[in-house]
PDB file of C-alpha atoms in Angstrom:
ATOM      1  CA  MET A 274       0.000   0.000   0.000  1.00  0.00           C
ATOM      2  CA  THR A 275       1.532   3.308  -1.049  1.00  0.00           C
ATOM      3  CA  GLN A 276       1.656   6.142   1.440  1.00  0.00           C
ATOM      4  CA  GLU A 277      -0.266   8.353  -1.006  1.00  0.00           C
ATOM      5  CA  LYS A 278      -3.247   5.968  -1.125  1.00  0.00           C
ATOM      6  CA  ARG A 279      -3.472   4.937   2.495  1.00  0.00           C
ATOM      7  CA  CYS A 280      -5.481   6.743   5.126  1.00  0.00           C
ATOM      8  CA  ILE A 281      -3.406   8.314   7.886  1.00  0.00           C
ATOM      9  CA  PRO A 282      -5.221   8.275  11.253  1.00  0.00           C
ATOM     10  CA  SER A 283      -5.709  11.709  12.789  1.00  0.00           C
ATOM     11  CA  HIS A 284      -5.080  10.558  16.352  1.00  0.00           C
ATOM     12  CA  VAL A 285      -2.822   7.687  17.364  1.00  0.00           C
ATOM     13  CA  ALA A 286      -2.331   6.576  20.974  1.00  0.00           C
ATOM     14  CA  ILE A 287       0.470   4.252  22.053  1.00  0.00           C
ATOM     15  CA  ILE A 288       0.904   2.153  25.175  1.00  0.00           C
ATOM     16  CA  MET A 289       4.691   1.977  25.292  1.00  0.00           C
ATOM     17  CA  ASP A 290       5.254  -1.359  27.000  1.00  0.00           C
ATOM     18  CA  GLY A 291       8.400  -3.468  27.340  1.00  0.00           C
ATOM     19  CA  ASN A 292      11.214  -1.171  28.444  1.00  0.00           C
ATOM     20  CA  GLY A 293      12.006  -3.229  31.545  1.00  0.00           C
ATOM     21  CA  ARG A 294      11.920  -6.574  29.754  1.00  0.00           C
ATOM     22  CA  TRP A 295      14.093  -5.144  26.974  1.00  0.00           C
ATOM     23  CA  ALA A 296      16.738  -4.288  29.587  1.00  0.00           C
ATOM     24  CA  GLN A 297      16.414  -7.591  31.451  1.00  0.00           C
ATOM     25  CA  LYS A 298      16.995  -9.543  28.243  1.00  0.00           C
ATOM     26  CA  ARG A 299      20.315  -7.710  28.026  1.00  0.00           C
ATOM     27  CA  ASN A 300      21.160  -8.194  31.715  1.00  0.00           C
ATOM     28  CA  GLN A 301      20.835  -4.459  32.297  1.00  0.00           C
ATOM     29  CA  LEU A 302      18.973  -2.360  34.840  1.00  0.00           C
ATOM     30  CA  ARG A 303      15.353  -1.575  34.024  1.00  0.00           C
ATOM     31  CA  ALA A 304      16.294   2.118  34.058  1.00  0.00           C
ATOM     32  CA  ILE A 305      18.486   1.477  30.990  1.00  0.00           C
ATOM     33  CA  GLY A 306      15.409   0.127  29.245  1.00  0.00           C
ATOM     34  CA  HIS A 307      13.512   3.339  29.983  1.00  0.00           C
ATOM     35  CA  GLN A 308      16.397   5.350  28.520  1.00  0.00           C
ATOM     36  CA  ALA A 309      16.251   3.205  25.383  1.00  0.00           C
ATOM     37  CA  GLY A 310      12.510   3.791  25.336  1.00  0.00           C
ATOM     38  CA  LEU A 311      13.091   7.555  25.234  1.00  0.00           C
ATOM     39  CA  LYS A 312      15.177   7.108  22.091  1.00  0.00           C
ATOM     40  CA  ALA A 313      12.264   5.252  20.505  1.00  0.00           C
ATOM     41  CA  VAL A 314       9.955   8.109  21.499  1.00  0.00           C
ATOM     42  CA  ARG A 315      12.161  10.586  19.637  1.00  0.00           C
ATOM     43  CA  LYS A 316      12.015   8.509  16.444  1.00  0.00           C
ATOM     44  CA  ILE A 317       8.278   7.879  16.573  1.00  0.00           C
ATOM     45  CA  VAL A 318       7.404  11.503  17.330  1.00  0.00           C
ATOM     46  CA  ALA A 319       9.488  12.677  14.383  1.00  0.00           C
ATOM     47  CA  TYR A 320       7.942  10.062  12.100  1.00  0.00           C
ATOM     48  CA  ALA A 321       4.391  10.852  13.240  1.00  0.00           C
ATOM     49  CA  ALA A 322       5.017  14.517  12.416  1.00  0.00           C
ATOM     50  CA  SER A 323       6.331  13.581   8.957  1.00  0.00           C
ATOM     51  CA  LEU A 324       3.160  11.552   8.310  1.00  0.00           C
ATOM     52  CA  LYS A 325       1.030  14.594   9.201  1.00  0.00           C
ATOM     53  CA  ILE A 326      -0.658  12.775  12.066  1.00  0.00           C
ATOM     54  CA  LYS A 327      -2.502  15.487  13.977  1.00  0.00           C
ATOM     55  CA  VAL A 328      -2.319  14.069  17.510  1.00  0.00           C
ATOM     56  CA  LEU A 329      -0.013  11.487  19.094  1.00  0.00           C
ATOM     57  CA  THR A 330      -0.735  10.397  22.663  1.00  0.00           C
ATOM     58  CA  LEU A 331       1.872   8.389  24.572  1.00  0.00           C
ATOM     59  CA  TYR A 332       1.241   6.517  27.824  1.00  0.00           C
ATOM     60  CA  ALA A 333       4.395   7.424  29.743  1.00  0.00           C
ATOM     61  CA  PHE A 334       3.478   6.985  33.416  1.00  0.00           C
ATOM     62  CA  SER A 335       0.209   5.512  34.632  1.00  0.00           C
ATOM     63  CA  SER A 336      -1.400   6.215  37.993  1.00  0.00           C
ATOM     64  CA  GLU A 337      -0.646   2.557  38.830  1.00  0.00           C
ATOM     65  CA  ASN A 338       3.083   2.947  38.138  1.00  0.00           C
ATOM     66  CA  TRP A 339       3.575   4.356  41.646  1.00  0.00           C
ATOM     67  CA  LYS A 340       3.307   0.735  42.822  1.00  0.00           C
ATOM     68  CA  ARG A 341       6.616  -0.134  41.160  1.00  0.00           C
ATOM     69  CA  PRO A 342       9.835  -0.338  43.202  1.00  0.00           C
ATOM     70  CA  PRO A 343      10.838   3.128  44.491  1.00  0.00           C
ATOM     71  CA  ASN A 344      14.148   3.123  42.600  1.00  0.00           C
ATOM     72  CA  GLU A 345      12.353   2.479  39.308  1.00  0.00           C
ATOM     73  CA  VAL A 346       9.759   5.175  39.995  1.00  0.00           C
ATOM     74  CA  SER A 347      12.586   7.589  40.829  1.00  0.00           C
ATOM     75  CA  ALA A 348      14.361   6.670  37.585  1.00  0.00           C
ATOM     76  CA  LEU A 349      11.173   7.252  35.576  1.00  0.00           C
ATOM     77  CA  ILE A 350      10.590  10.662  37.159  1.00  0.00           C
ATOM     78  CA  SER A 351      14.225  11.639  36.627  1.00  0.00           C
ATOM     79  CA  LEU A 352      13.960  10.601  32.980  1.00  0.00           C
ATOM     80  CA  PHE A 353      10.790  12.686  32.613  1.00  0.00           C
ATOM     81  CA  ILE A 354      12.616  15.727  34.001  1.00  0.00           C
ATOM     82  CA  TYR A 355      15.586  15.036  31.737  1.00  0.00           C
ATOM     83  CA  ALA A 356      13.329  14.763  28.689  1.00  0.00           C
ATOM     84  CA  LEU A 357      11.529  18.013  29.489  1.00  0.00           C
ATOM     85  CA  ASN A 358      14.848  19.823  29.893  1.00  0.00           C
ATOM     86  CA  ARG A 359      16.538  18.329  26.829  1.00  0.00           C
ATOM     87  CA  GLU A 360      13.745  17.777  24.307  1.00  0.00           C
ATOM     88  CA  ILE A 361      11.425  20.745  24.657  1.00  0.00           C
ATOM     89  CA  LYS A 362      13.506  23.170  22.580  1.00  0.00           C
ATOM     90  CA  LYS A 363      13.735  20.603  19.787  1.00  0.00           C
ATOM     91  CA  LEU A 364       9.991  20.001  19.900  1.00  0.00           C
ATOM     92  CA  HIS A 365       9.366  23.737  19.789  1.00  0.00           C
ATOM     93  CA  LYS A 366      11.743  24.170  16.851  1.00  0.00           C
ATOM     94  CA  ASN A 367       9.822  21.475  14.975  1.00  0.00           C
ATOM     95  CA  ASN A 368       6.463  23.150  15.626  1.00  0.00           C
ATOM     96  CA  VAL A 369       5.259  20.390  17.988  1.00  0.00           C
ATOM     97  CA  ARG A 370       2.770  21.322  20.691  1.00  0.00           C
ATOM     98  CA  LEU A 371       3.361  19.484  23.978  1.00  0.00           C
ATOM     99  CA  ASN A 372       0.403  18.703  26.212  1.00  0.00           C
ATOM    100  CA  ILE A 373       0.551  16.731  29.473  1.00  0.00           C
ATOM    101  CA  ILE A 374      -2.559  14.833  30.542  1.00  0.00           C
ATOM    102  CA  GLY A 375      -2.999  13.373  34.017  1.00  0.00           C
ATOM    103  CA  ASP A 376      -2.960  14.478  37.645  1.00  0.00           C
ATOM    104  CA  ILE A 377       0.349  16.320  37.880  1.00  0.00           C
ATOM    105  CA  SER A 378      -0.347  17.464  41.456  1.00  0.00           C
ATOM    106  CA  TYR A 379       1.410  14.293  42.667  1.00  0.00           C
ATOM    107  CA  PHE A 380       4.702  15.463  41.147  1.00  0.00           C
ATOM    108  CA  SER A 381       7.243  17.724  42.809  1.00  0.00           C
ATOM    109  CA  GLU A 382       6.833  21.477  42.470  1.00  0.00           C
ATOM    110  CA  HIS A 383       9.955  21.533  40.291  1.00  0.00           C
ATOM    111  CA  LEU A 384       8.507  19.001  37.839  1.00  0.00           C
ATOM    112  CA  GLN A 385       5.127  20.751  37.811  1.00  0.00           C
ATOM    113  CA  ASN A 386       6.863  24.022  36.908  1.00  0.00           C
ATOM    114  CA  LEU A 387       8.791  22.317  34.109  1.00  0.00           C
ATOM    115  CA  ILE A 388       5.547  20.931  32.719  1.00  0.00           C
ATOM    116  CA  VAL A 389       3.833  24.323  32.799  1.00  0.00           C
ATOM    117  CA  CYS A 390       6.813  26.048  31.146  1.00  0.00           C
ATOM    118  CA  ALA A 391       7.068  23.393  28.427  1.00  0.00           C
ATOM    119  CA  GLN A 392       3.370  23.642  27.626  1.00  0.00           C
ATOM    120  CA  ASN A 393       3.451  27.435  27.579  1.00  0.00           C
ATOM    121  CA  LEU A 394       6.474  27.467  25.272  1.00  0.00           C
ATOM    122  CA  THR A 395       4.785  25.271  22.662  1.00  0.00           C
ATOM    123  CA  LYS A 396       1.103  26.180  23.118  1.00  0.00           C
ATOM    124  CA  ASN A 397       0.881  28.202  19.895  1.00  0.00           C
ATOM    125  CA  ASN A 398       2.620  25.630  17.686  1.00  0.00           C
ATOM    126  CA  SER A 399       0.474  24.379  14.817  1.00  0.00           C
ATOM    127  CA  GLY A 400       2.113  21.047  13.995  1.00  0.00           C
ATOM    128  CA  LEU A 401       1.792  17.687  15.709  1.00  0.00           C
ATOM    129  CA  VAL A 402       0.131  17.712  19.131  1.00  0.00           C
ATOM    130  CA  LEU A 403       2.098  15.430  21.444  1.00  0.00           C
ATOM    131  CA  ASN A 404       0.086  14.356  24.479  1.00  0.00           C
ATOM    132  CA  ILE A 405       2.114  12.728  27.236  1.00  0.00           C
ATOM    133  CA  ALA A 406      -0.003  10.802  29.747  1.00  0.00           C
ATOM    134  CA  ALA A 407       1.776  11.209  33.099  1.00  0.00           C
ATOM    135  CA  ASN A 408       0.199   9.991  36.335  1.00  0.00           C
ATOM    136  CA  TYR A 409      -2.799   9.288  34.135  1.00  0.00           C
ATOM    137  CA  GLY A 410      -5.548   6.716  34.467  1.00  0.00           C
ATOM    138  CA  GLY A 411      -8.695   6.307  32.408  1.00  0.00           C
ATOM    139  CA  ARG A 412     -10.851   5.819  35.510  1.00  0.00           C
ATOM    140  CA  TRP A 413      -9.364   8.966  37.080  1.00  0.00           C
ATOM    141  CA  ASP A 414     -10.193  10.880  33.884  1.00  0.00           C
ATOM    142  CA  ILE A 415     -13.838   9.757  33.936  1.00  0.00           C
ATOM    143  CA  LEU A 416     -14.143  10.460  37.668  1.00  0.00           C
ATOM    144  CA  GLN A 417     -12.702  13.964  37.439  1.00  0.00           C
ATOM    145  CA  SER A 418     -15.151  14.764  34.636  1.00  0.00           C
ATOM    146  CA  ALA A 419     -18.047  13.408  36.720  1.00  0.00           C
ATOM    147  CA  LYS A 420     -16.982  15.563  39.665  1.00  0.00           C
ATOM    148  CA  LYS A 421     -16.892  18.673  37.464  1.00  0.00           C
ATOM    149  CA  MET A 422     -20.378  17.933  36.151  1.00  0.00           C
ATOM    150  CA  ALA A 423     -21.706  17.250  39.663  1.00  0.00           C
ATOM    151  CA  MET A 424     -20.327  20.596  40.846  1.00  0.00           C
ATOM    152  CA  GLN A 425     -21.923  22.373  37.870  1.00  0.00           C
ATOM    153  CA  PHE A 426     -25.268  20.768  38.742  1.00  0.00           C
ATOM    154  CA  LYS A 427     -24.884  21.673  42.413  1.00  0.00           C
ATOM    155  CA  ASN A 428     -24.181  25.305  41.468  1.00  0.00           C
ATOM    156  CA  GLY A 429     -27.206  25.420  39.176  1.00  0.00           C
ATOM    157  CA  GLU A 430     -25.071  25.832  36.057  1.00  0.00           C
ATOM    158  CA  ILE A 431     -26.601  22.818  34.288  1.00  0.00           C
ATOM    159  CA  THR A 432     -29.783  20.760  34.551  1.00  0.00           C
ATOM    160  CA  LEU A 433     -30.155  16.975  34.509  1.00  0.00           C
ATOM    161  CA  ASP A 434     -31.246  17.141  30.872  1.00  0.00           C
ATOM    162  CA  GLU A 435     -28.054  19.011  30.020  1.00  0.00           C
ATOM    163  CA  MET A 436     -25.926  16.173  31.430  1.00  0.00           C
ATOM    164  CA  THR A 437     -25.288  14.742  27.984  1.00  0.00           C
ATOM    165  CA  GLU A 438     -22.507  12.591  26.622  1.00  0.00           C
ATOM    166  CA  GLU A 439     -21.185  15.615  24.752  1.00  0.00           C
ATOM    167  CA  HIS A 440     -21.147  17.757  27.897  1.00  0.00           C
ATOM    168  CA  PHE A 441     -19.438  14.998  29.850  1.00  0.00           C
ATOM    169  CA  SER A 442     -16.809  14.641  27.105  1.00  0.00           C
ATOM    170  CA  SER A 443     -16.043  18.344  27.252  1.00  0.00           C
ATOM    171  CA  ALA A 444     -14.600  17.919  30.757  1.00  0.00           C
ATOM    172  CA  MET A 445     -12.394  14.969  29.808  1.00  0.00           C
ATOM    173  CA  SER A 446      -8.687  15.119  29.013  1.00  0.00           C
ATOM    174  CA  MET A 447      -8.028  15.898  25.328  1.00  0.00           C
ATOM    175  CA  SER A 448     -11.587  17.118  24.742  1.00  0.00           C
ATOM    176  CA  GLU A 449     -10.284  19.652  22.232  1.00  0.00           C
ATOM    177  CA  PHE A 450      -8.698  16.970  20.039  1.00  0.00           C
ATOM    178  CA  PRO A 451     -10.225  14.372  17.700  1.00  0.00           C
ATOM    179  CA  GLU A 452     -11.088  11.030  19.265  1.00  0.00           C
ATOM    180  CA  VAL A 453      -8.456   8.311  19.047  1.00  0.00           C
ATOM    181  CA  ASP A 454      -8.470   6.413  15.742  1.00  0.00           C
ATOM    182  CA  LEU A 455      -5.758   3.872  16.458  1.00  0.00           C
ATOM    183  CA  VAL A 456      -4.353   2.432  19.681  1.00  0.00           C
ATOM    184  CA  ILE A 457      -1.011   0.622  19.490  1.00  0.00           C
ATOM    185  CA  ARG A 458       0.331  -1.490  22.341  1.00  0.00           C
ATOM    186  CA  THR A 459       3.834  -2.898  22.237  1.00  0.00           C
ATOM    187  CA  GLY A 460       5.344  -5.595  24.447  1.00  0.00           C
ATOM    188  CA  GLY A 461       3.057  -8.544  23.736  1.00  0.00           C
ATOM    189  CA  GLU A 462       0.310  -7.737  26.237  1.00  0.00           C
ATOM    190  CA  TYR A 463      -3.315  -7.661  25.064  1.00  0.00           C
ATOM    191  CA  ARG A 464      -5.051  -5.234  27.385  1.00  0.00           C
ATOM    192  CA  ILE A 465      -5.747  -1.506  27.670  1.00  0.00           C
ATOM    193  CA  SER A 466      -4.401  -1.055  31.222  1.00  0.00           C
ATOM    194  CA  ASN A 467      -6.680   1.832  32.226  1.00  0.00           C
ATOM    195  CA  PHE A 468      -5.649   3.977  29.242  1.00  0.00           C
ATOM    196  CA  LEU A 469      -8.079   6.494  27.699  1.00  0.00           C
ATOM    197  CA  LEU A 470     -11.114   4.343  28.559  1.00  0.00           C
ATOM    198  CA  TRP A 471     -13.588   6.968  27.364  1.00  0.00           C
ATOM    199  CA  GLN A 472     -11.675   8.258  24.348  1.00  0.00           C
ATOM    200  CA  ILE A 473     -11.028   4.881  22.666  1.00  0.00           C
ATOM    201  CA  ALA A 474     -14.630   3.655  22.524  1.00  0.00           C
ATOM    202  CA  TYR A 475     -14.412   3.197  18.740  1.00  0.00           C
ATOM    203  CA  SER A 476     -10.653   3.045  18.240  1.00  0.00           C
ATOM    204  CA  GLU A 477      -8.974   0.312  16.238  1.00  0.00           C
ATOM    205  CA  LEU A 478      -6.588  -1.736  18.384  1.00  0.00           C
ATOM    206  CA  TYR A 479      -3.197  -3.028  17.239  1.00  0.00           C
ATOM    207  CA  PHE A 480      -0.989  -5.237  19.404  1.00  0.00           C
ATOM    208  CA  THR A 481       2.590  -6.254  18.713  1.00  0.00           C
ATOM    209  CA  ASP A 482       5.063  -8.477  20.569  1.00  0.00           C
ATOM    210  CA  THR A 483       7.842  -5.981  19.825  1.00  0.00           C
ATOM    211  CA  LEU A 484       9.207  -4.359  22.966  1.00  0.00           C
ATOM    212  CA  TRP A 485       8.921  -0.561  22.952  1.00  0.00           C
ATOM    213  CA  PRO A 486      12.652   0.287  22.514  1.00  0.00           C
ATOM    214  CA  ASP A 487      12.633  -1.795  19.305  1.00  0.00           C
ATOM    215  CA  PHE A 488       9.468  -0.207  17.902  1.00  0.00           C
ATOM    216  CA  ASP A 489      10.471   1.763  14.802  1.00  0.00           C
ATOM    217  CA  GLN A 490       9.113   3.519  11.725  1.00  0.00           C
ATOM    218  CA  ASN A 491       8.610   0.255   9.825  1.00  0.00           C
ATOM    219  CA  LEU A 492       6.485  -1.197  12.617  1.00  0.00           C
ATOM    220  CA  PHE A 493       4.554   2.062  12.879  1.00  0.00           C
ATOM    221  CA  ASP A 494       3.869   1.772   9.146  1.00  0.00           C
ATOM    222  CA  GLU A 495       2.688  -1.797   9.641  1.00  0.00           C
ATOM    223  CA  ALA A 496       0.210  -0.678  12.299  1.00  0.00           C
ATOM    224  CA  ILE A 497      -1.137   2.047  10.005  1.00  0.00           C
ATOM    225  CA  ASN A 498      -1.415  -0.414   7.117  1.00  0.00           C
ATOM    226  CA  ILE A 499      -3.420  -2.804   9.319  1.00  0.00           C
ATOM    227  CA  PHE A 500      -5.568   0.158  10.363  1.00  0.00           C
ATOM    228  CA  ASN A 501      -6.301   0.724   6.675  1.00  0.00           C
ATOM    229  CA  THR A 502      -7.671  -2.814   6.331  1.00  0.00           C
ATOM    230  CA  ARG A 503     -10.257  -2.296   9.095  1.00  0.00           C
ATOM    231  CA  GLU A 504     -13.857  -1.389   8.320  1.00  0.00           C
ATOM    232  CA  ARG A 505     -14.869   1.311  10.760  1.00  0.00           C
ATOM    233  CA  ARG A 506     -18.659   1.475  11.136  1.00  0.00           C
ATOM    234  CA  PHE A 507     -18.952   3.291  14.491  1.00  0.00           C
ATOM    235  CA  GLY A 508     -21.939   1.138  15.405  1.00  0.00           C
ATOM    236  CA  GLY A 509     -23.667   1.685  12.067  1.00  0.00           C
ATOM    237  CA  ILE A 510     -23.488   0.157   8.615  1.00  0.00           C
ATOM    238  CA  HIS A 511     -20.548   0.344   6.246  1.00  0.00           C
ATOM    239  CA  ASN A 512     -19.852   3.846   5.045  1.00  0.00           C
ATOM    240  CA  LYS A 513     -16.687   4.594   3.074  1.00  0.00           C
ATOM    241  CA  GLU A 514     -16.673   8.165   4.304  1.00  0.00           C
ATOM    242  CA  LEU A 515     -16.406   6.901   7.898  1.00  0.00           C
ATOM    243  CA  SER A 516     -13.654   4.381   7.230  1.00  0.00           C
ATOM    244  CA  CYS A 517     -10.836   6.681   8.303  1.00  0.00           C
TER     245      CYS A 517
END
């Protein structure tokens, strides 16, 4: 399938799984695997931008990741800080808009400030939107939207009849972006792991055994090609105009 004829999804979300196992297979610390994973992120972000994908969402740190050993959590947070310090200028130069989704209040004040500065620096960029899910969970996202709607009802701002799916969606993370077309999970696991539970209701799912540090442009192409073979009906009948 030629790139000119295939349909490029507007919004791709990736569960980047397998950094630790990649390192263990090489008798290295899991932290080395996360560093290798960052290199893969650089390549995939650049390739997504070249494909004119509008939004790329990466699952970097889930709300459940706090349960990992303290030294690994510390390494992940340190890598996040490193990436914000080292990568943001390059992202800005390449017209990428960075957006962090998740409950960042759990992070240190220093990291929160870095996040705010990085988002402010790139907020007017018109190229690829790069969402990084950090301390994010799909259940948390739904709950925080429900709380916002409950408060609006309590304050008399909305009625029960105005509590629609559309209104609920408007309080969710990434409400300003198109819904996810394609979800990719690396690492050989076949589950969603509390990722974007609301936003992927009609997404196509693609799973690969490849560990995240080894995921490259060719495998990204393969996922998009598989996406092009799917018939997307969104609960209705076949409609070519809805296939992408």
